[in-house]
Amino acid sequence: MSFDETSQILDVPRGGPLELARAKSSFNWKKMKLFFEDLDLINYKNQIWDTLRKDADFIRPTEEPSLMEQKKICQKRCLKIKKYNFINEDIQMERPLKRILFDEAIVLWDIDTSVKYSLHFQMFEQLLKTLGTLRHQQFVEGCEKGDIFGCFAMTEMSHGSNTKNLKTTAHYDPKTEEFVINTPSIEDCKIWVGNLGKFATHSAVYAQLYTPDNQCHGLHIFIVPVRDPYTMALKPGVICGEMGPKAGLNGVDNGFATFNQVRIPRENLLNKTGDVTPDGVYVSPIKDAKKRFGISLGALSNGRVGLTYYAHSVQGMALTIALRYAAARKQFGEPETPILEYQSHEYRLMPLLAIRYTWHAFSMSFFDNLSEFLIGLFTGDKSDRQAELGREIHAISCVSKPASSWNTQRVIQECREACGGHGYLKASRLGDLRNSNDPLLTFEGDNNVLIQQTRQLAETPLKTVEFLRNFDQKLQVKFKSNSKEDLLNQKSLMEMFDWLICYMVKISHDKLQNNLKKGQDLFTARNENQVFYSKSLALIFMERQLIERFIEKINQNKDESLGKVLNRILYLAGLYLLDNHVGLFYQGGFYSTEKPVFLIRECILELCRELRDDAMGLVDAMAPPDFVLNSVLGESNGE
Amino acid sequence: MSFDETSQILDVPRGGPLELARAKSSFNWKKMKLFFEDLDLINYKNQIWDTLRKDADFIRPTEEPSLMEQKKICQKRCLKIKKYNFINEDIQMERPLKRILFDEAIVLWDIDTSVKYSLHFQMFEQLLKTLGTLRHQQFVEGCEKGDIFGCFAMTEMSHGSNTKNLKTTAHYDPKTEEFVINTPSIEDCKIWVGNLGKFATHSAVYAQLYTPDNQCHGLHIFIVPVRDPYTMALKPGVICGEMGPKAGLNGVDNGFATFNQVRIPRENLLNKTGDVTPDGVYVSPIKDAKKRFGISLGALSNGRVGLTYYAHSVQGMALTIALRYAAARKQFGEPETPILEYQSHEYRLMPLLAIRYTWHAFSMSFFDNLSEFLIGLFTGDKSDRQAELGREIHAISCVSKPASSWNTQRVIQECREACGGHGYLKASRLGDLRNSNDPLLTFEGDNNVLIQQTRQLAETPLKTVEFLRNFDQKLQVKFKSNSKEDLLNQKSLMEMFDWLICYMVKISHDKLQNNLKKGQDLFTARNENQVFYSKSLALIFMERQLIERFIEKINQNKDESLGKVLNRILYLAGLYLLDNHVGLFYQGGFYSTEKPVFLIRECILELCRELRDDAMGLVDAMAPPDFVLNSVLGESNGE
Ligand SMILES: Cc1cc2nc3c(=O)[nH]c(=O)nc-3n(C[C@H](O)[C@H](O)[C@H](O)COP(=O)(O)OP(=O)(O)OC[C@H]3O[C@@H](n4cnc5c(N)ncnc54)[C@H](O)[C@@H]3O)c2cc1C
Ligand SMILES: Cc1cc2nc3c(=O)[nH]c(=O)nc-3n(C[C@H](O)[C@H](O)[C@H](O)COP(=O)(O)OP(=O)(O)OC[C@H]3O[C@@H](n4cnc5c(N)ncnc54)[C@H](O)[C@@H]3O)c2cc1C
């Protein structure tokens, strides 16, 4: 890394209440920033932010606008961002990571706008491109020209998580070569659809496809015009409106819709995986139903990988706010001490910061996997590696999205509390962050339902996951560190995670077999294996991922000046996560005396203290500029 | 309990989606209701609610009013409630519990109004009565007549938790027989003061009292007129205004204030514990500084006991909403299954419901203790029992307020998630409950700071707490249950809690001694003993309280039909709480094999399932009427 590169990163303000805390840093924060994102990426985000900053449409209102006004502002911003053409296929091809950094740039600025934008430009348009064919090019062009504004209508009033049972129908009528979209009863109306409340002209509707012989061919996606793009009048047979005020995200117009025998041309079916001939015969280019399913899995992973990244970046803002406040705020002691220097405050925040760093490395590396997979899709790669990658991304995203969004929700709450009364000011932004992150726990797969999908791990213990080789041997290992030195190294950490996973796999597997032996069917046996087993296993699996990928990342570091602090982050994050599983370590015999707990906790507290001196450097390396952060508490000058 | 009594409680609606779930109940919910609150109390709350329901000022606005409008509505409601005279000294004397049930009735209806009301009528007026003397009768009368609207100004910009260091001064000027109230610098301005933003006419200001010899006599309370009661113009030298939008509670006008040499009559000092003679000599009727401190401790406990109750009642609403939704909402399975019947959903909600019941018994019993103490104060009781009670209430309230408010915050979040997308609708009320409960974690003593006060427990292991007798003997006990029967009884549960506390006291004590031996001073040694020790100990102490008092309560039950379900609540709550401490049980050698964990968790899951059938009965017994609950999800007919 050359001196030139750091010099191209803007300084933080000199002076002010954070000066003292910054002076303690053991490393150059600009080098740390460059270790995670190169200059090309940093500049890319900064250019986006600079553009928004200079645009009057992006000025933050001084008073909270009415709900209606919020939706209008959000819509306007969304279209404006599209016009700026910050991201397009060329940019994405050249540097896939820019797709997600673009999302991050917008999310940090304004979460509502980002959600609205991705519903139209990423979900709707993406569906047209991936599941549509040439004949849908007209819709893509409509999106690009701004004649079409889309939304994605899956959820129904009676069926949310259980998408298989959606009731909306699409009957094919060969006489007119049309599909007839219909909502059987009021309980089957589409709900929650983002953009549908007010602005959408077209909706991608999930419906059960019926051929004239009255056979059902399962869920397919139909492009249904819902409003006239010029007058915004509803199309005949379509009734839709607003869901009403929400706990947050009120810039997005979530809506409901019923379809009363709405006719659309046969060509509006997205037909990549299945089609109906003009005379009404169902045909599919992909014979293998499993493979068809695989393709749509891929499309869904896309969103979850994005949300994983999205949540971790919101988390970074909350920690920036709370840590800068903690370094500047003094209370008690003589002379008065910054609250960050109290053991309990340190322990509340420093491990969360360390873990945020592991999420950062993970989210980028995971997005790299996704990009590789998508390029494979695009180039028609049919290799085993491609298929494996698809399944792996699916499995990991089913736990990374829940884990990332849950973790972020907890971190925001802790940061709010860590700022005392000031954290409760709207102007701290912490309340808004909490309210806006909250729906992530539910949409694109409810967290608690999604996480059940990773149960495969427990059911085929020895095949799925590489590190489960030498299963029995790994289970034999016992805690044997006698000192800090024994404990604080990559091998010890990974040994502990491996043992933990093997033990969890073992007891989950035993439990499931037991359930089956008791005569339970598989559906019940799996359900009764959720609590204490599958769910915990999935979350521990995720924690191991975080640590494993962070190790991969820091092993690439060549800069000695960063080595120490990167190791401390690793050790603190790793031990803190492991320390949540003390019970399991004893239960399975990995610990057998009081000592491991005392030793590990001593190390945790020591690492908190050591890392505290680097807290401001670590924050500066991850914080967006003040005008993006937009919090009266977290400003870079500490005031 | 006679048949007559249950017949006087309003029925829940027949039919509807909850009918089936209700039919499973093993007991009569009205009897359960009467077990916790007798008819006199139930009718008392219902009368309040009926009155509010019929009053146009209490109609809930269909659209969210502007922030300014919210404050006006809240102020109006507050004065109206006072006019209704629901609570007064006579009622309180006759039935002390009605004080807290009055609070509950208002809180459940509208949290903002309740907070505003208590700041003026309970905090401000109460201070006048308890720390003022005869000469402050005029202010009390002003409050009653509505000429005075008060607030309580303690917090300053630079000093929140660290109240000892507050900087506002009150210099006595014998020439004019006035105090001069002054804000030394902008950082010392009073902030966050509820009611001060817009409506307060008088403020109870905490300031350092100086006599003419320039000696400081510490913090005292001064009644400072801030606005003209007729024109609402600010008094000379007073600058105050709004704190600005908050993350919730926007009906309350929190304000800031600076005082520029504001002169007030000598008599405006609340002089129960200390006074200044006209010529400027400080005198105190209570020579013993410790005792003086004790009296103010008592006054502060009052608020915390109230908040303990307040949070647990908000928690009850969140659980009502989530459990009714869970019984009515079906998803997956053939035929589709109510989500409450999935193990993971059961485990997410049923233990929380059981624990809510223990909080209910605790909060009522704890309020009884407070009432006894306050009556003692009033009648001038100087017995040892009275002094002990005061200290005990202080110690317990320092942990019950944090534990109750934290627990409620977590429960609300879980309930929001348990309702899926619908939980995110503003109309579910869950978002608003979360935002309104949130500041409880901070005000009347920041939770993390407050909980440090209970460290005495660790420092004098053998004296303070009755159950710590036979300390060593209790520590010798090991887990020895071989079956459900061995485990599920009061003795086993209490043995486990006792062991846990003794073990925590032991290791905390050892740790502190170690810190001191390492040469740390007491301030540091204590600070370094927070994480893993004092804080955990305090929370476990609270959990033991919950279980101990719930046992006391259910042992009073004479009705066989309630016995089974009350026991299940006890066992589920107890085991769930204990199961969070698996690590400690192994660490200290109470467990030594895998078996205890498996046995306890099997019991927990079984109890969840058994109690599930009684869920609707338990909810009906604690739920307020629908028009109070005010959630589109939690209505009593399940629709
Ligand atoms: C802000 C927001 C925006 C949205 N945008 C869109 C959109 O643009 N398009 C769209 O189609 N949808 C959208 N949704 C809907 C969202 O996808 C659904 O809310 C989500 O899929 C969950 O479905 P549900 O709300 O019906 O919950 P349910 O599926 O009814 O689940 C309710 C609860 O039951 C639990 N549960 C359910 N099944 C089980 C089981 N088998 N075992 C254990 N527990 C179970 C869940 O964990 C959850 O806690 C949006 C939602 C929100 C809040
Ligand atoms: C909605 C609302 C209403 C309020 N109403 C009133 C009112 O009517 N009148 C009034 O006087 N005040 C009021 N307050 C102020 C409230 O009492 C203070 O916010 C509270 O006392 C905490 O003080 P602080 O905000 O300065 O936080 P600080 O004391 O600065 O604490 C900030 C953080 O540091 C931590 N911390 C502080 N000291 C230590 C330590 N020694 N060890 C470890 N950690 C530590 C805390 O846990 C906290 O997380 C209100 C506040 C709110 C939010």
PDB file of N, CA and C in Angstrom, chain A residues 105-144:
ATOM      1  N   ALA A 105     -24.426   2.775  -0.250  1.00  0.00           N
ATOM      2  CA  ALA A 105     -24.394   4.234  -0.297  1.00  0.00           C
ATOM      3  C   ALA A 105     -25.804   4.804  -0.114  1.00  0.00           C
ATOM      4  N   ILE A 106     -26.780   4.170  -0.753  1.00  0.00           N
ATOM      5  CA  ILE A 106     -28.149   4.697  -0.666  1.00  0.00           C
ATOM      6  C   ILE A 106     -28.775   4.363   0.692  1.00  0.00           C
ATOM      7  N   VAL A 107     -28.572   3.131   1.132  1.00  0.00           N
ATOM      8  CA  VAL A 107     -29.145   2.727   2.422  1.00  0.00           C
ATOM      9  C   VAL A 107     -28.688   3.638   3.554  1.00  0.00           C
ATOM     10  N   LEU A 108     -27.402   3.944   3.582  1.00  0.00           N
ATOM     11  CA  LEU A 108     -26.904   4.752   4.691  1.00  0.00           C
ATOM     12  C   LEU A 108     -27.479   6.161   4.620  1.00  0.00           C
ATOM     13  N   TRP A 109     -27.693   6.617   3.397  1.00  0.00           N
ATOM     14  CA  TRP A 109     -28.270   7.945   3.247  1.00  0.00           C
ATOM     15  C   TRP A 109     -29.737   7.947   3.679  1.00  0.00           C
ATOM     16  N   ASP A 110     -30.518   7.026   3.125  1.00  0.00           N
ATOM     17  CA  ASP A 110     -31.956   7.016   3.407  1.00  0.00           C
ATOM     18  C   ASP A 110     -32.514   5.616   3.134  1.00  0.00           C
ATOM     19  N   ILE A 111     -32.846   4.931   4.200  1.00  0.00           N
ATOM     20  CA  ILE A 111     -33.251   3.527   4.086  1.00  0.00           C
ATOM     21  C   ILE A 111     -34.499   3.371   3.225  1.00  0.00           C
ATOM     22  N   ASP A 112     -35.478   4.255   3.406  1.00  0.00           N
ATOM     23  CA  ASP A 112     -36.729   4.139   2.660  1.00  0.00           C
ATOM     24  C   ASP A 112     -36.487   4.183   1.153  1.00  0.00           C
ATOM     25  N   THR A 113     -35.705   5.170   0.733  1.00  0.00           N
ATOM     26  CA  THR A 113     -35.435   5.313  -0.696  1.00  0.00           C
ATOM     27  C   THR A 113     -34.754   4.061  -1.236  1.00  0.00           C
ATOM     28  N   SER A 114     -33.845   3.537  -0.451  1.00  0.00           N
ATOM     29  CA  SER A 114     -33.128   2.352  -0.892  1.00  0.00           C
ATOM     30  C   SER A 114     -34.063   1.161  -1.081  1.00  0.00           C
ATOM     31  N   VAL A 115     -34.985   0.962  -0.125  1.00  0.00           N
ATOM     32  CA  VAL A 115     -35.928  -0.156  -0.236  1.00  0.00           C
ATOM     33  C   VAL A 115     -36.808   0.027  -1.461  1.00  0.00           C
ATOM     34  N   LYS A 116     -37.327   1.224  -1.621  1.00  0.00           N
ATOM     35  CA  LYS A 116     -38.199   1.497  -2.773  1.00  0.00           C
ATOM     36  C   LYS A 116     -37.446   1.260  -4.089  1.00  0.00           C
ATOM     37  N   TYR A 117     -36.225   1.759  -4.129  1.00  0.00           N
ATOM     38  CA  TYR A 117     -35.423   1.611  -5.333  1.00  0.00           C
ATOM     39  C   TYR A 117     -35.202   0.141  -5.661  1.00  0.00           C
ATOM     40  N   SER A 118     -34.817  -0.629  -4.658  1.00  0.00           N
ATOM     41  CA  SER A 118     -34.493  -2.016  -5.007  1.00  0.00           C
ATOM     42  C   SER A 118     -35.738  -2.812  -5.368  1.00  0.00           C
ATOM     43  N   LEU A 119     -36.894  -2.458  -4.805  1.00  0.00           N
ATOM     44  CA  LEU A 119     -38.107  -3.181  -5.192  1.00  0.00           C
ATOM     45  C   LEU A 119     -38.374  -3.028  -6.680  1.00  0.00           C
ATOM     46  N   HIS A 120     -38.216  -1.830  -7.183  1.00  0.00           N
ATOM     47  CA  HIS A 120     -38.463  -1.628  -8.603  1.00  0.00           C
ATOM     48  C   HIS A 120     -37.269  -2.048  -9.460  1.00  0.00           C
ATOM     49  N   PHE A 121     -36.135  -1.413  -9.233  1.00  0.00           N
ATOM     50  CA  PHE A 121     -35.038  -1.578 -10.173  1.00  0.00           C
ATOM     51  C   PHE A 121     -34.282  -2.878  -9.992  1.00  0.00           C
ATOM     52  N   GLN A 122     -34.299  -3.401  -8.775  1.00  0.00           N
ATOM     53  CA  GLN A 122     -33.585  -4.653  -8.609  1.00  0.00           C
ATOM     54  C   GLN A 122     -34.514  -5.852  -8.618  1.00  0.00           C
ATOM     55  N   MET A 123     -35.567  -5.835  -7.812  1.00  0.00           N
ATOM     56  CA  MET A 123     -36.431  -7.011  -7.810  1.00  0.00           C
ATOM     57  C   MET A 123     -37.255  -7.114  -9.106  1.00  0.00           C
ATOM     58  N   PHE A 124     -38.043  -6.092  -9.394  1.00  0.00           N
ATOM     59  CA  PHE A 124     -38.970  -6.180 -10.529  1.00  0.00           C
ATOM     60  C   PHE A 124     -38.216  -6.321 -11.851  1.00  0.00           C
ATOM     61  N   GLU A 125     -37.301  -5.401 -12.085  1.00  0.00           N
ATOM     62  CA  GLU A 125     -36.580  -5.431 -13.351  1.00  0.00           C
ATOM     63  C   GLU A 125     -35.741  -6.701 -13.465  1.00  0.00           C
ATOM     64  N   GLN A 126     -35.160  -7.095 -12.337  1.00  0.00           N
ATOM     65  CA  GLN A 126     -34.317  -8.290 -12.307  1.00  0.00           C
ATOM     66  C   GLN A 126     -35.140  -9.538 -12.647  1.00  0.00           C
ATOM     67  N   LEU A 127     -36.357  -9.604 -12.127  1.00  0.00           N
ATOM     68  CA  LEU A 127     -37.237 -10.731 -12.424  1.00  0.00           C
ATOM     69  C   LEU A 127     -37.503 -10.810 -13.917  1.00  0.00           C
ATOM     70  N   LEU A 128     -37.769  -9.648 -14.527  1.00  0.00           N
ATOM     71  CA  LEU A 128     -38.016  -9.616 -15.968  1.00  0.00           C
ATOM     72  C   LEU A 128     -36.820 -10.187 -16.715  1.00  0.00           C
ATOM     73  N   LYS A 129     -35.635  -9.823 -16.228  1.00  0.00           N
ATOM     74  CA  LYS A 129     -34.435 -10.242 -16.940  1.00  0.00           C
ATOM     75  C   LYS A 129     -34.097 -11.705 -16.692  1.00  0.00           C
ATOM     76  N   THR A 130     -34.289 -12.161 -15.447  1.00  0.00           N
ATOM     77  CA  THR A 130     -33.849 -13.527 -15.161  1.00  0.00           C
ATOM     78  C   THR A 130     -34.928 -14.565 -15.449  1.00  0.00           C
ATOM     79  N   LEU A 131     -36.178 -14.248 -15.171  1.00  0.00           N
ATOM     80  CA  LEU A 131     -37.219 -15.251 -15.391  1.00  0.00           C
ATOM     81  C   LEU A 131     -38.060 -14.956 -16.643  1.00  0.00           C
ATOM     82  N   GLY A 132     -37.870 -13.776 -17.235  1.00  0.00           N
ATOM     83  CA  GLY A 132     -38.559 -13.462 -18.481  1.00  0.00           C
ATOM     84  C   GLY A 132     -37.693 -13.868 -19.671  1.00  0.00           C
ATOM     85  N   THR A 133     -38.224 -13.623 -20.860  1.00  0.00           N
ATOM     86  CA  THR A 133     -37.456 -13.939 -22.081  1.00  0.00           C
ATOM     87  C   THR A 133     -37.511 -12.727 -23.006  1.00  0.00           C
ATOM     88  N   LEU A 134     -37.079 -12.924 -24.237  1.00  0.00           N
ATOM     89  CA  LEU A 134     -37.002 -11.809 -25.189  1.00  0.00           C
ATOM     90  C   LEU A 134     -38.288 -10.980 -25.248  1.00  0.00           C
ATOM     91  N   ARG A 135     -39.403 -11.710 -25.185  1.00  0.00           N
ATOM     92  CA  ARG A 135     -40.670 -10.991 -25.370  1.00  0.00           C
ATOM     93  C   ARG A 135     -40.971 -10.017 -24.236  1.00  0.00           C
ATOM     94  N   HIS A 136     -40.189 -10.065 -23.167  1.00  0.00           N
ATOM     95  CA  HIS A 136     -40.414  -9.122 -22.057  1.00  0.00           C
ATOM     96  C   HIS A 136     -39.500  -7.910 -22.135  1.00  0.00           C
ATOM     97  N   GLN A 137     -38.732  -7.865 -23.243  1.00  0.00           N
ATOM     98  CA  GLN A 137     -37.819  -6.756 -23.421  1.00  0.00           C
ATOM     99  C   GLN A 137     -38.560  -5.409 -23.378  1.00  0.00           C
ATOM    100  N   GLN A 138     -39.769  -5.409 -23.925  1.00  0.00           N
ATOM    101  CA  GLN A 138     -40.584  -4.177 -23.925  1.00  0.00           C
ATOM    102  C   GLN A 138     -40.780  -3.637 -22.492  1.00  0.00           C
ATOM    103  N   PHE A 139     -40.999  -4.581 -21.537  1.00  0.00           N
ATOM    104  CA  PHE A 139     -41.189  -4.126 -20.152  1.00  0.00           C
ATOM    105  C   PHE A 139     -39.891  -3.552 -19.583  1.00  0.00           C
ATOM    106  N   VAL A 140     -38.788  -4.230 -19.894  1.00  0.00           N
ATOM    107  CA  VAL A 140     -37.495  -3.734 -19.410  1.00  0.00           C
ATOM    108  C   VAL A 140     -37.271  -2.323 -19.936  1.00  0.00           C
ATOM    109  N   GLU A 141     -37.560  -2.143 -21.216  1.00  0.00           N
ATOM    110  CA  GLU A 141     -37.387  -0.801 -21.786  1.00  0.00           C
ATOM    111  C   GLU A 141     -38.307   0.218 -21.108  1.00  0.00           C
ATOM    112  N   GLY A 142     -39.533  -0.215 -20.853  1.00  0.00           N
ATOM    113  CA  GLY A 142     -40.473   0.664 -20.134  1.00  0.00           C
ATOM    114  C   GLY A 142     -39.909   1.095 -18.797  1.00  0.00           C
ATOM    115  N   CYS A 143     -39.276   0.165 -18.099  1.00  0.00           N
ATOM    116  CA  CYS A 143     -38.653   0.499 -16.806  1.00  0.00           C
ATOM    117  C   CYS A 143     -37.564   1.536 -17.012  1.00  0.00           C
ATOM    118  N   GLU A 144     -36.744   1.285 -18.026  1.00  0.00           N
ATOM    119  CA  GLU A 144     -35.613   2.185 -18.244  1.00  0.00           C
ATOM    120  C   GLU A 144     -36.096   3.587 -18.633  1.00  0.00           C
TER     121      GLU A 144
END
